[in-house]
Coordinates of C-alpha atoms in Angstrom, one line a residue:
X295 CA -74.9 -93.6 182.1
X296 CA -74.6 -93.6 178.5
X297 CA -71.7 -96.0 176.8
X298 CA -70.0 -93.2 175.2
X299 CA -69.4 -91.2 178.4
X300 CA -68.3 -94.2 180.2
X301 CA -66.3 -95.5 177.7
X302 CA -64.7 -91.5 177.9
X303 CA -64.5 -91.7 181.6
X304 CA -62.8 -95.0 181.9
X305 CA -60.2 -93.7 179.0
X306 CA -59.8 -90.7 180.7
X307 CA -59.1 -92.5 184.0
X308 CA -56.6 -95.0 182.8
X309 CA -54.7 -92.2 181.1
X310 CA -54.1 -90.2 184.4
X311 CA -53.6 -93.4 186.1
X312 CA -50.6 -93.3 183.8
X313 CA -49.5 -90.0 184.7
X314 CA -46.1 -89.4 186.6
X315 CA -46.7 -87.4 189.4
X316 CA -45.1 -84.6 187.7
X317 CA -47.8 -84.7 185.1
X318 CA -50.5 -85.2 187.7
X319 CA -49.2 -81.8 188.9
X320 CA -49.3 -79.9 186.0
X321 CA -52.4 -81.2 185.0
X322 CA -54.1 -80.3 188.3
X323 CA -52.4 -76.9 187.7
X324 CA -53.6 -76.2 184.2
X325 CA -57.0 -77.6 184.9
X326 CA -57.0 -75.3 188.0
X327 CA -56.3 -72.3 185.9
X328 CA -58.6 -73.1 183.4
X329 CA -61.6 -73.4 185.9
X330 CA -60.6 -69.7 187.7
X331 CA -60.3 -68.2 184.3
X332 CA -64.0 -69.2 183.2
X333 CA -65.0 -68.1 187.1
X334 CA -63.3 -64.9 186.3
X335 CA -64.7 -64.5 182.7
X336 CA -68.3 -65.1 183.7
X337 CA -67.9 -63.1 186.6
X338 CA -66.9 -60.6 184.3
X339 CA -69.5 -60.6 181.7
X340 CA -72.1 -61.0 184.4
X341 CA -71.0 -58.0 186.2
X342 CA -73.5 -54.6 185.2
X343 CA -72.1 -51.7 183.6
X344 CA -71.6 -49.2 186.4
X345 CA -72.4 -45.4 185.4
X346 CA -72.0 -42.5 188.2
X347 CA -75.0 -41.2 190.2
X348 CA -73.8 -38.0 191.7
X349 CA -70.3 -36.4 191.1
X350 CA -68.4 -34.8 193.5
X351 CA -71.0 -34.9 196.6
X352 CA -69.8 -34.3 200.5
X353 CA -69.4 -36.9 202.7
X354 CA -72.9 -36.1 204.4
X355 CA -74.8 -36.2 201.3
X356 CA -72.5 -39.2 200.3
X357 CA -74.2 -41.1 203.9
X358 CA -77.9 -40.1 202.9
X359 CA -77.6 -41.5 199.7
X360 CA -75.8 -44.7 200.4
X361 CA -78.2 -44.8 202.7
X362 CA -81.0 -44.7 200.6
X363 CA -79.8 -47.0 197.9
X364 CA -79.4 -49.8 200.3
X365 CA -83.0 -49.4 201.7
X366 CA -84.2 -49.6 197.8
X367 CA -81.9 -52.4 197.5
X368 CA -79.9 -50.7 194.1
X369 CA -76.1 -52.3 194.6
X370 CA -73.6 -49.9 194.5
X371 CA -69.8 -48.3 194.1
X372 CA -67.9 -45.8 195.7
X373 CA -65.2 -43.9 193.9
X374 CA -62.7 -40.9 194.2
X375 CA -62.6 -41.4 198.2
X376 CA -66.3 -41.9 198.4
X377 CA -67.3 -38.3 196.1
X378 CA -68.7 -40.3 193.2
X379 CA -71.0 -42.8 193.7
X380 CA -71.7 -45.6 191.0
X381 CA -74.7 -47.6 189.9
X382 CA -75.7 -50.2 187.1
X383 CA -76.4 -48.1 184.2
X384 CA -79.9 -50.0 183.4
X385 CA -80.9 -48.5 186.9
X386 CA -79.2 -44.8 186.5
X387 CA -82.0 -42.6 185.6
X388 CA -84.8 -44.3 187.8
X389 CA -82.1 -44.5 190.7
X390 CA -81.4 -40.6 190.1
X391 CA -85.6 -39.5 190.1
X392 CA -86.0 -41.7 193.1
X393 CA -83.2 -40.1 195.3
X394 CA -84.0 -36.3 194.4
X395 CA -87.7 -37.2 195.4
X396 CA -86.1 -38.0 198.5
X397 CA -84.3 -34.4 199.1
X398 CA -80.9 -35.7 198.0
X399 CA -78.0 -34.1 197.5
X400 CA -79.5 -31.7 200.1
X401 CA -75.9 -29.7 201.2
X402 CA -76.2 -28.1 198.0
X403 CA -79.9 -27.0 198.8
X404 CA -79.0 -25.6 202.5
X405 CA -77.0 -22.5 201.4
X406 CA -77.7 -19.5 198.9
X407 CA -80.4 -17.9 198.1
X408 CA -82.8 -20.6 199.5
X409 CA -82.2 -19.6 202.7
X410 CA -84.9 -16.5 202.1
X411 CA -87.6 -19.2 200.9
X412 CA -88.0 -20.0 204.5
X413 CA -87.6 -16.1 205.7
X414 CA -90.5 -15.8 208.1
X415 CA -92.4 -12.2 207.8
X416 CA -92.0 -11.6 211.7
X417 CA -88.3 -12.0 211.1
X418 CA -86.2 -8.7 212.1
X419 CA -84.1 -6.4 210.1
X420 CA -81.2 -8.0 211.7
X421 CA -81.9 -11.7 210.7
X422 CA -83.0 -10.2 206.7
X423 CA -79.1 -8.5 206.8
X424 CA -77.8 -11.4 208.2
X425 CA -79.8 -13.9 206.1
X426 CA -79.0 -12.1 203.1
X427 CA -75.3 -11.7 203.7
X428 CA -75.7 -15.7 204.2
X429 CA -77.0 -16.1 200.8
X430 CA -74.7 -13.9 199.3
X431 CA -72.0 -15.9 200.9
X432 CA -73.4 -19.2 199.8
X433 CA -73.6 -18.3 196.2
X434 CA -70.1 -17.3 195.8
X435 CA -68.8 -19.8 197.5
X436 CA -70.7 -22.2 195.1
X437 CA -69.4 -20.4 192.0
X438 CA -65.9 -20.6 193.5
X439 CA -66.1 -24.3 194.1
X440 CA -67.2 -24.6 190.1
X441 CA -63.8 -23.7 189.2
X442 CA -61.1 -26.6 188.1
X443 CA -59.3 -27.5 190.9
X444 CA -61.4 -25.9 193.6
X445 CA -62.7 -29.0 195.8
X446 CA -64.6 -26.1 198.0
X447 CA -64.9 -23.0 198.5
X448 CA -65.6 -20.5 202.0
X449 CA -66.5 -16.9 201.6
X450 CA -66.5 -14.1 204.2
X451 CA -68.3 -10.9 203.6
X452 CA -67.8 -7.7 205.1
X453 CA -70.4 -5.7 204.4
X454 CA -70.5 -2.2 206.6
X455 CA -73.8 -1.0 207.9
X456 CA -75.4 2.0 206.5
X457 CA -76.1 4.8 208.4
X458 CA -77.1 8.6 208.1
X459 CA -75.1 9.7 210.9
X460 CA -72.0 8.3 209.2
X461 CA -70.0 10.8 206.7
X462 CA -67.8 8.9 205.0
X463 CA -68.8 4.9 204.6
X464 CA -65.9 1.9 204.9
X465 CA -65.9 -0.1 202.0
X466 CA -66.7 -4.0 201.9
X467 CA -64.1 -6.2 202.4
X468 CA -64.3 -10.0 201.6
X469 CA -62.3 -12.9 202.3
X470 CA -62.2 -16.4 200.8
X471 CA -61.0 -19.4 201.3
X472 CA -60.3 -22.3 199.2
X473 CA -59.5 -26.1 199.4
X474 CA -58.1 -27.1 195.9
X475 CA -57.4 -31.1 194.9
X476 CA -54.8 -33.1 196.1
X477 CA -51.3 -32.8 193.5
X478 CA -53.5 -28.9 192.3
X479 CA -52.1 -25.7 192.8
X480 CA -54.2 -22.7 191.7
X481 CA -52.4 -20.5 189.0
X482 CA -52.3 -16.7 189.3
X483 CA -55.3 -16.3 186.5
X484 CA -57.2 -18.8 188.6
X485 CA -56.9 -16.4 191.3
X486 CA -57.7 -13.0 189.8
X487 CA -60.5 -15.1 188.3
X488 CA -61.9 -15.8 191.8
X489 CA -60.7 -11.8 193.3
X490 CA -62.7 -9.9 190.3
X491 CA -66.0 -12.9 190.9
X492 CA -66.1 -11.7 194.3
X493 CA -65.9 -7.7 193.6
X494 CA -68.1 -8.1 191.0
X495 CA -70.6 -9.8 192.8
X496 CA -70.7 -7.6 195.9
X497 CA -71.9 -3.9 195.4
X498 CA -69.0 -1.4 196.0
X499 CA -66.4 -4.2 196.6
X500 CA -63.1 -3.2 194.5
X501 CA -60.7 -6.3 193.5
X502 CA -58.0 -4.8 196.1
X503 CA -60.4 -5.7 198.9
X504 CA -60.7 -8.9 198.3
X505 CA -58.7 -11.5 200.2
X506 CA -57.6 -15.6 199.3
X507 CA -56.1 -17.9 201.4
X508 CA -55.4 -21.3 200.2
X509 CA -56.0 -24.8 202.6
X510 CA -52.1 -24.8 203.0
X511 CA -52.5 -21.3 204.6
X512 CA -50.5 -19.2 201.5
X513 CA -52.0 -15.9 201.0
X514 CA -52.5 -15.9 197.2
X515 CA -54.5 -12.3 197.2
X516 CA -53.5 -10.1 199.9
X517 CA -56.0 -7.0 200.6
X518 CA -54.7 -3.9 199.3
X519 CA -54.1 -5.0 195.6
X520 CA -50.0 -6.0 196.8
X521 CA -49.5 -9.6 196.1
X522 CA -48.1 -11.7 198.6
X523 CA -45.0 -12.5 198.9
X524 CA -44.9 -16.1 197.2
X525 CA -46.9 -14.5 193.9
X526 CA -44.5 -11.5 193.9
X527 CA -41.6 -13.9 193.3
X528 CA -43.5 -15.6 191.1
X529 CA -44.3 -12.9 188.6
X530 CA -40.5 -11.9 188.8
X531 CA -39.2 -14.9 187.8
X532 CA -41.7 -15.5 185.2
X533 CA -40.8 -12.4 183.7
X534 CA -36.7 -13.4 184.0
X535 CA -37.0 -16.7 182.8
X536 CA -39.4 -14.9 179.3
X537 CA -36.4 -12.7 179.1
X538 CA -33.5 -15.0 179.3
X539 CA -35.6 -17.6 177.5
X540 CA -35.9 -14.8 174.1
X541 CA -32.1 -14.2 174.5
X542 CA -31.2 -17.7 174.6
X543 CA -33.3 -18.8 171.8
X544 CA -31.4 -16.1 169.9
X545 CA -27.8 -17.2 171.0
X546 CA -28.3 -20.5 170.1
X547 CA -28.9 -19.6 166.4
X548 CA -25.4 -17.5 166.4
X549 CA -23.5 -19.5 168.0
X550 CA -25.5 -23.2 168.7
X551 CA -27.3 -25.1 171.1
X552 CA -25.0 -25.1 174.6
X553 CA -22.6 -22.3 173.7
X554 CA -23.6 -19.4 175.5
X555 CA -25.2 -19.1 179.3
X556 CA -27.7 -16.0 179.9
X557 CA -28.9 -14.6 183.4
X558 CA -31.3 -12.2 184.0
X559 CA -32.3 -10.8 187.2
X560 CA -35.0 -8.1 187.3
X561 CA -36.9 -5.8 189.8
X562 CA -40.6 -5.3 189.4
X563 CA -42.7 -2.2 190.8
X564 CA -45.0 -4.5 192.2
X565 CA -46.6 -1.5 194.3
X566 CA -50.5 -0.9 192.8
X567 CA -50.9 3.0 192.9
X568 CA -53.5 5.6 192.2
X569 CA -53.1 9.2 192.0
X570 CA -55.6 12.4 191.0
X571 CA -53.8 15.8 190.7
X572 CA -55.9 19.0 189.7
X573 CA -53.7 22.0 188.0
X574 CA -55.6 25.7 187.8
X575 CA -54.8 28.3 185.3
X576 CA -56.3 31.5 184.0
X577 CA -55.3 32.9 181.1
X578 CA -55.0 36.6 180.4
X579 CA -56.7 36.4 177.0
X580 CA -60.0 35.7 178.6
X581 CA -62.1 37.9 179.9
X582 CA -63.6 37.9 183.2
X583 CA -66.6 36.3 184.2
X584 CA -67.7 38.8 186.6
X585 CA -66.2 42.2 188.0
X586 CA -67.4 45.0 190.4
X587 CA -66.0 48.5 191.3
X588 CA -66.7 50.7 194.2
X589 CA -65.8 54.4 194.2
X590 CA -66.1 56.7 197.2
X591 CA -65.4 60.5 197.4
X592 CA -65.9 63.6 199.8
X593 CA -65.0 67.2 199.7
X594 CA -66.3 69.8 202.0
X595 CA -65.4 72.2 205.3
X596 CA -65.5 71.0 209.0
X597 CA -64.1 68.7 211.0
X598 CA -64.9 65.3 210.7
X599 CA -67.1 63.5 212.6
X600 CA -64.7 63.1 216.3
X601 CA -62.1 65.7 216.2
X602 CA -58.3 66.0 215.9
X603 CA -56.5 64.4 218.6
X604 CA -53.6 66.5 220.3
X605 CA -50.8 64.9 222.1
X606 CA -51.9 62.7 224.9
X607 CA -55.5 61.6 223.1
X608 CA -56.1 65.4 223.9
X609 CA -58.8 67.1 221.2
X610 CA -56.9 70.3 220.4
X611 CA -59.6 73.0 220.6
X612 CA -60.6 74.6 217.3
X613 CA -58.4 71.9 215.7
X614 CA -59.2 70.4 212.0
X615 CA -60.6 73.3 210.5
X616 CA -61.2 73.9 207.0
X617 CA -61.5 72.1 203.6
X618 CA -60.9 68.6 203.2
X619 CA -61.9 65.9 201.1
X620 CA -61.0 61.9 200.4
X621 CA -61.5 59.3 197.6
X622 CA -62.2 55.6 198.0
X623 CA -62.4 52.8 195.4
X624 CA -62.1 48.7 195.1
X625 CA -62.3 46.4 192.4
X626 CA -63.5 42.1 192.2
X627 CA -63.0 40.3 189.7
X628 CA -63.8 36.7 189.0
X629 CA -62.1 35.8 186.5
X630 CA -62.3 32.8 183.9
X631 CA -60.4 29.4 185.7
X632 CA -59.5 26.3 183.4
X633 CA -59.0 23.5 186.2
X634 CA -57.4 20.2 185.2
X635 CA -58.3 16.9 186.9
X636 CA -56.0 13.9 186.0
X637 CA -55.9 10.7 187.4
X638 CA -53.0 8.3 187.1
X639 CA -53.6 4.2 188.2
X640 CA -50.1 2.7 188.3
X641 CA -50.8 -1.5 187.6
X642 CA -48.3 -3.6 189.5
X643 CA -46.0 -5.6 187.4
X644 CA -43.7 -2.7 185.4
X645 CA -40.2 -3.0 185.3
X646 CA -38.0 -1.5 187.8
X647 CA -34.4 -2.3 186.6
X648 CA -32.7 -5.5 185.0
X649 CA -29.4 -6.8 184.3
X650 CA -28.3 -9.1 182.0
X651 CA -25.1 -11.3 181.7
X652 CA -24.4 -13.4 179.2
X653 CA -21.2 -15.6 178.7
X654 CA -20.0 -17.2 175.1
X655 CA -18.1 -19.9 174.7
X656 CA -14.4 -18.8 173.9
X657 CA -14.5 -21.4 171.0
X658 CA -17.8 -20.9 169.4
X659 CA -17.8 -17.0 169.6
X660 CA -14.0 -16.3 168.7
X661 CA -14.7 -14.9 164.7
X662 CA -18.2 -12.8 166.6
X663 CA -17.7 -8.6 167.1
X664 CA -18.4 -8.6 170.5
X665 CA -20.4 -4.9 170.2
X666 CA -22.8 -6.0 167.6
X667 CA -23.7 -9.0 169.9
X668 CA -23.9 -7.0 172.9
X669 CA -25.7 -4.4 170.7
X670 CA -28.2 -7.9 169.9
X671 CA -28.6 -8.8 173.4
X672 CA -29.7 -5.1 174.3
X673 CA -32.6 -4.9 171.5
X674 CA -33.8 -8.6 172.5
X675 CA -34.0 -8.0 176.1
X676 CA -35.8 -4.5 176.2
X677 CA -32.5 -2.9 178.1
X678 CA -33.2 1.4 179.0
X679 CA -30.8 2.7 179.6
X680 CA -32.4 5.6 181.4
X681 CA -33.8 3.2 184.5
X682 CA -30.6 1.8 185.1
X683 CA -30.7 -1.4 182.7
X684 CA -27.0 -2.8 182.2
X685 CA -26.0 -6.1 179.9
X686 CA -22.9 -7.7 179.8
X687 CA -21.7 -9.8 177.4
X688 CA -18.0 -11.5 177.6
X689 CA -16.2 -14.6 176.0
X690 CA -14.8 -17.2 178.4
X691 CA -13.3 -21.0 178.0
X692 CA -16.2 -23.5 179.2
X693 CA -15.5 -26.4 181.4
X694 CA -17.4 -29.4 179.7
X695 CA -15.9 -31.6 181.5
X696 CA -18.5 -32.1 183.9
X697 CA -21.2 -32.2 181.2
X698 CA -18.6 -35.0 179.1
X699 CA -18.7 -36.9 182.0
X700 CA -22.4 -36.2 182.6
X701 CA -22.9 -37.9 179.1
X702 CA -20.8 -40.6 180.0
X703 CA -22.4 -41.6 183.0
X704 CA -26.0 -41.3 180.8
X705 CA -24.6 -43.4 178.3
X706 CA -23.6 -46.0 180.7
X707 CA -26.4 -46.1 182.5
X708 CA -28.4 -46.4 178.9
X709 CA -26.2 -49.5 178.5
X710 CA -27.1 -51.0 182.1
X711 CA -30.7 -50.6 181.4
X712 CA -30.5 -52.2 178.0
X713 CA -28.5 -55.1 178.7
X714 CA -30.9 -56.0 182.3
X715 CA -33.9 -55.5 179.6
X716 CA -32.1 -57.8 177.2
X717 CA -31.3 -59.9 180.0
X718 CA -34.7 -60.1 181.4
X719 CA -36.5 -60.7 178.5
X720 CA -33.7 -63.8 177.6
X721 CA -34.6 -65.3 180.9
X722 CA -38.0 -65.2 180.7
X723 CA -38.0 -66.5 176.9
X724 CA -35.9 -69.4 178.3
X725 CA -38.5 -70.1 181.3
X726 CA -41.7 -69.7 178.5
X727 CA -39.3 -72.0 176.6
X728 CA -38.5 -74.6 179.2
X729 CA -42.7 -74.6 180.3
X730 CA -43.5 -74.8 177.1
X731 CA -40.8 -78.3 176.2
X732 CA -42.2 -79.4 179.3
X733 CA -45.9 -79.5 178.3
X734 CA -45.0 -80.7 174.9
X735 CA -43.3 -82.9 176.0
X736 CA -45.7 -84.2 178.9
X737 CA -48.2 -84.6 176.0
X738 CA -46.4 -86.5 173.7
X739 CA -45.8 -89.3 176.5
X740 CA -49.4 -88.9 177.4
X741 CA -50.4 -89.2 174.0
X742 CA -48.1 -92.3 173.1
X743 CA -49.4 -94.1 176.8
X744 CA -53.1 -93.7 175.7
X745 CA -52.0 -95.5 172.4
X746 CA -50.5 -98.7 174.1
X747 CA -53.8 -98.2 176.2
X748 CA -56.4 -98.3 172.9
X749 CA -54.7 -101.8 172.3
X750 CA -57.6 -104.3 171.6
X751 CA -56.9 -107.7 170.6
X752 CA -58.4 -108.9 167.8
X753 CA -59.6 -112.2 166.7
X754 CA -58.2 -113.1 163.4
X755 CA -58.6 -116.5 163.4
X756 CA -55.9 -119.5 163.0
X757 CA -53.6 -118.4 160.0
X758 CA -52.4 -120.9 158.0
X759 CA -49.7 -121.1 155.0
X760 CA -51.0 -120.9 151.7
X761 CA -50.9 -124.3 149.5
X762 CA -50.9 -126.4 153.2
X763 CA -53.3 -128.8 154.0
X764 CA -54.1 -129.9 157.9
X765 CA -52.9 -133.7 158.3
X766 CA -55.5 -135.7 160.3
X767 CA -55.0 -139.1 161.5
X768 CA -57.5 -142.4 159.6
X769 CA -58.5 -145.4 161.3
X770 CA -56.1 -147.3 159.2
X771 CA -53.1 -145.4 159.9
X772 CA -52.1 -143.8 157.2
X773 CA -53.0 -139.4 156.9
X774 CA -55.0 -138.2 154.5
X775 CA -55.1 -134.7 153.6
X776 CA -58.4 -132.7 153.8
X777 CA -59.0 -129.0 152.8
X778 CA -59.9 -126.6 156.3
X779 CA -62.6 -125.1 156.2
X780 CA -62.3 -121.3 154.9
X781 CA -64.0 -118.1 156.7
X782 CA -66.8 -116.4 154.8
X783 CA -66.2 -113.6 152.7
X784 CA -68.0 -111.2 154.5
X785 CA -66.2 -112.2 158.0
X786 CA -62.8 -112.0 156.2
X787 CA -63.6 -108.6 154.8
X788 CA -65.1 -107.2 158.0
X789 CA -61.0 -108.8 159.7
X790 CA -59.1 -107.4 156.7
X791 CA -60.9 -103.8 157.4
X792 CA -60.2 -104.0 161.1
X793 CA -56.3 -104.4 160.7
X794 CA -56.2 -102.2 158.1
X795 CA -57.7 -99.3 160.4
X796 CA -55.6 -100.8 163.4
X797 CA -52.5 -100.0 160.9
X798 CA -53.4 -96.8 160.1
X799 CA -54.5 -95.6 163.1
X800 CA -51.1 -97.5 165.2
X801 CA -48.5 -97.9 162.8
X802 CA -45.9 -98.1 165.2
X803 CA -47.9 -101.2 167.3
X804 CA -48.8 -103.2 164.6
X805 CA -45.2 -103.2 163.1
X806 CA -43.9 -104.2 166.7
X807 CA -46.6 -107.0 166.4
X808 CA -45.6 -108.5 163.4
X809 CA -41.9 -108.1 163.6
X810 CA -42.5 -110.2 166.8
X811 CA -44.2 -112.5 165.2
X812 CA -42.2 -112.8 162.4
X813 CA -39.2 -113.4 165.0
X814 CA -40.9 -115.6 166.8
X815 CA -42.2 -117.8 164.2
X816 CA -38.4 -117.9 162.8
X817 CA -37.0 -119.3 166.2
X818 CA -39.5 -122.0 166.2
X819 CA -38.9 -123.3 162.7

């Protein structure tokens, strides 16, 4: 092992032999949640981009394909409950042409018009109708599911047969149902969106045959053109809350913001009906198109052809004698005929009769004419009188105290949620705080113990005072005084250079050290 490393390991053990336990724990800690933050980093950046394969797939194409990618080996993700399926983007496009050479998605390839590819030529007329209705069925349903929101779609087709022996033919029918995404409801667009895509799509459908039903079992569309009940109420108070929203808006700017309460409730001719009336005149100013007259006349003696008949059916003898005669004439005409055909289609949604009530407060409204206002509310509601529309307007004394106290208890609870906010974030500046003394403070006394530990004694040789010279004993007893022999220059400079970078780097030490020696030296003299 190379000196440098041991020397670091052997400093790096006597400083955490050092260590309190406390110290030990927090260093065990930190080094701890340094290693699983590099684990989790790498893992991280190692980790492939992920891009989605299919979108939106069932759960038995969603088997197939999982499936295949683990018998190709390609790793994997499943998303959005298992509909979306992920792979690493580098492998995307190859991983795509691989499973459609395998036939996958196939539930998207079982129903439409494929299902004639395989139509056999020995195949009856019964299995063509039926097959073809299946196709039909399939496509629509497909379109249906393409819709935002629509998770999948089921259409029912009732197509009648055609027949010569029939004299008036049934019109198809069609019914359709529709699983929509969890938290989606389907707004009334959506679903006249999906009634006129079916009609459209099937010859002699009208929209008013055309059924939807919802996974929750709500009938959105019922047949007949009637909507149900849940998007009849909806349409009426959509068309209450347009009305008292264009009156409020308008109060608010006489007499401000909270001052005036409107109400509106309304009846809507939700009935869908269609009417055709033909009116015939002929006017006397036009001629006629055609006319023909017939005259007959006779004059002559004799009795006519079977006698005169007496009393009792009895021919009286001799009886009829003598001249007679008789004239005959008719007249047709066909004369010129306007005819008039009208046909009236009543669409669901008109206005029946509404009321509206409106209250001011007695403060805010006490300098306004009451007529002119009630005159305003009229023109911005769309009242008629001649169906019945009535508005009342009145000035009354509000109770605010409910809506002071209302206030109150906001602003209070405003308060509450400020001052646990404040409190929260004090107490966890004051943990940071105290974690972050603590490890300050741990590496200050970590720092100062590896100091004393970089302590190296150093050999500076025997110091002596300046001007003394060593005594040494002579054979005849008297001392004689010799000079000691001095250190080299170089090994001096090379002493001098180490205590001046022990100084600098250990003030603190070498100050100890001399003030020790200093006191020592001054007890022994």
């Amino acid at each position: 092992m190379p000196t440098q490393i041991a020397t670091a390991l052997d400093r790096m053990r006597t400083v955490t032999n050092q260590f309190s336990l406390a110290q030990r724990t927090l260093a065990i800690i930190g080094v701890a949640g340094l290693v699983l933050g590099l684990v989790a980093l790498s893992a991280f950046l190692t980790k492939p981009t992920m891009s989605p394969l299919f979108a939106d797939v069932s759960p038995a194409d969603a088997s197939a394909i999982v499936d295949q990618l683990d018998g190709e080996g390609v790793p994997y993700e499943l998303a959005d409950g298992g509909r979306t399926i992920l792979v690493p983007a580098d492998q995307l496009y190859a991983t795509r042409l691989a499973v459609a050479a395998a036939g996958l998605p196939a539930s998207s390839d079982g129903a439409g018009y494929s299902l004639l590819d395989d139509m056999g030529m020995t195949a009856s007329e019964f299995q063509q109708q039926t097959t073809y209705q299946r196709a039909m069925e399939g496509e629509l349903a497909r379109t249906i599911g393409a819709i935002n929101g629509v998770e999948a779609a089921t259409v029912k087709l009732a197509l009648p047969e055609e027949s010569v022996f029939v004299s008036e033919k049934a019109d198809p029918t069609a019914s359709v149902f529709v699983q929509t995404a969890r938290g989606t409801t389907l707004e009334p667009a959506q679903v006249q969106s999906i009634v006129h895509l079916v009609s459209a799509g099937v010859q002699g459908m009208k929209p008013t045959d055309v059924a939807v039903i919802d996974s929750e079992g709500q009938v959105l569309s019922a047949v007949g053109g009637a909507p149900a009940g849940g998007l009849s109420d909806q349409k009426t108070a959509e068309y209450e809350q347009r009305v008292s929203t264009a009156v409020q808006a308008m109060l608010d700017r006489v007499v401000g913001p909270g001052k005036a309460v409107v109400t509106v409730n309304a009846e809507l001719n939700l009935d869908n009906t269609d009417r055709t009336s033909e009116t015939f005149a002929a006017p006397e100013e036009v001629p006629a198109l055609s006319s023909t007259r017939t005259t007959e006349e006779y004059a002559g003696t004799g009795m006519p052809a079977g006698g005169v008949l007496g009393p009792d059916n009895i021919a009286v003898p001799n009886g009829g004698t003598g001249e007679s005669s008789y004239t005959k004439s008719s007249e047709t005409l066909n004369p010129a005929v306007n005819k008039v055909t009208e046909r009236t289609t009543t669409t669901p949604g008109t206005v029946r009769r509404q009321s509206v009530s409106v209250v001011v407060d007695q403060a805010a409204g006490a300098d306004l004419d009451m007529t002119d206002l009630s005159a305003l509310v009229t023109t911005a509601a769309g009242i008629d009188p001649a169906r019945g529309d009535t508005v009342e307007v009145a000035r009354m004394q509000f109770d605010t105290r409910t809506a002071e106290e209302a206030q109150a208890a906001l602003a209070a609870a405003a308060e509450e949620t400020k001052a646990a906010a404040q409190a929260e974030l004090l107490r966890t500046g004051i943990i940071a705080g105290a974690v972050l003394l603590a490890l300050v403070l741990a590496f200050l006394v970590a720092k100062g113990r590896s100091r004393r530990s970089r302590r190296e004694a150093l050999d500076i040789g025997e110091l002596t005072m300046v001007n003394e010279t060593p005594a040494l004993p002579f054979d005849g007893g008297d001392t004689i005084a010799i000079s000691a022999p001095r250190p080299s220059v170089d090994d001096a400079a090379i002493k001098r250079a180490e205590i001046g970078a022990l100084a600098d780097e250990q003030p603190g030490e070498v100050a100890d050290l001399l003030r020790g020696w200093l006191v020592g030296g001054g007890a022994k003299r």
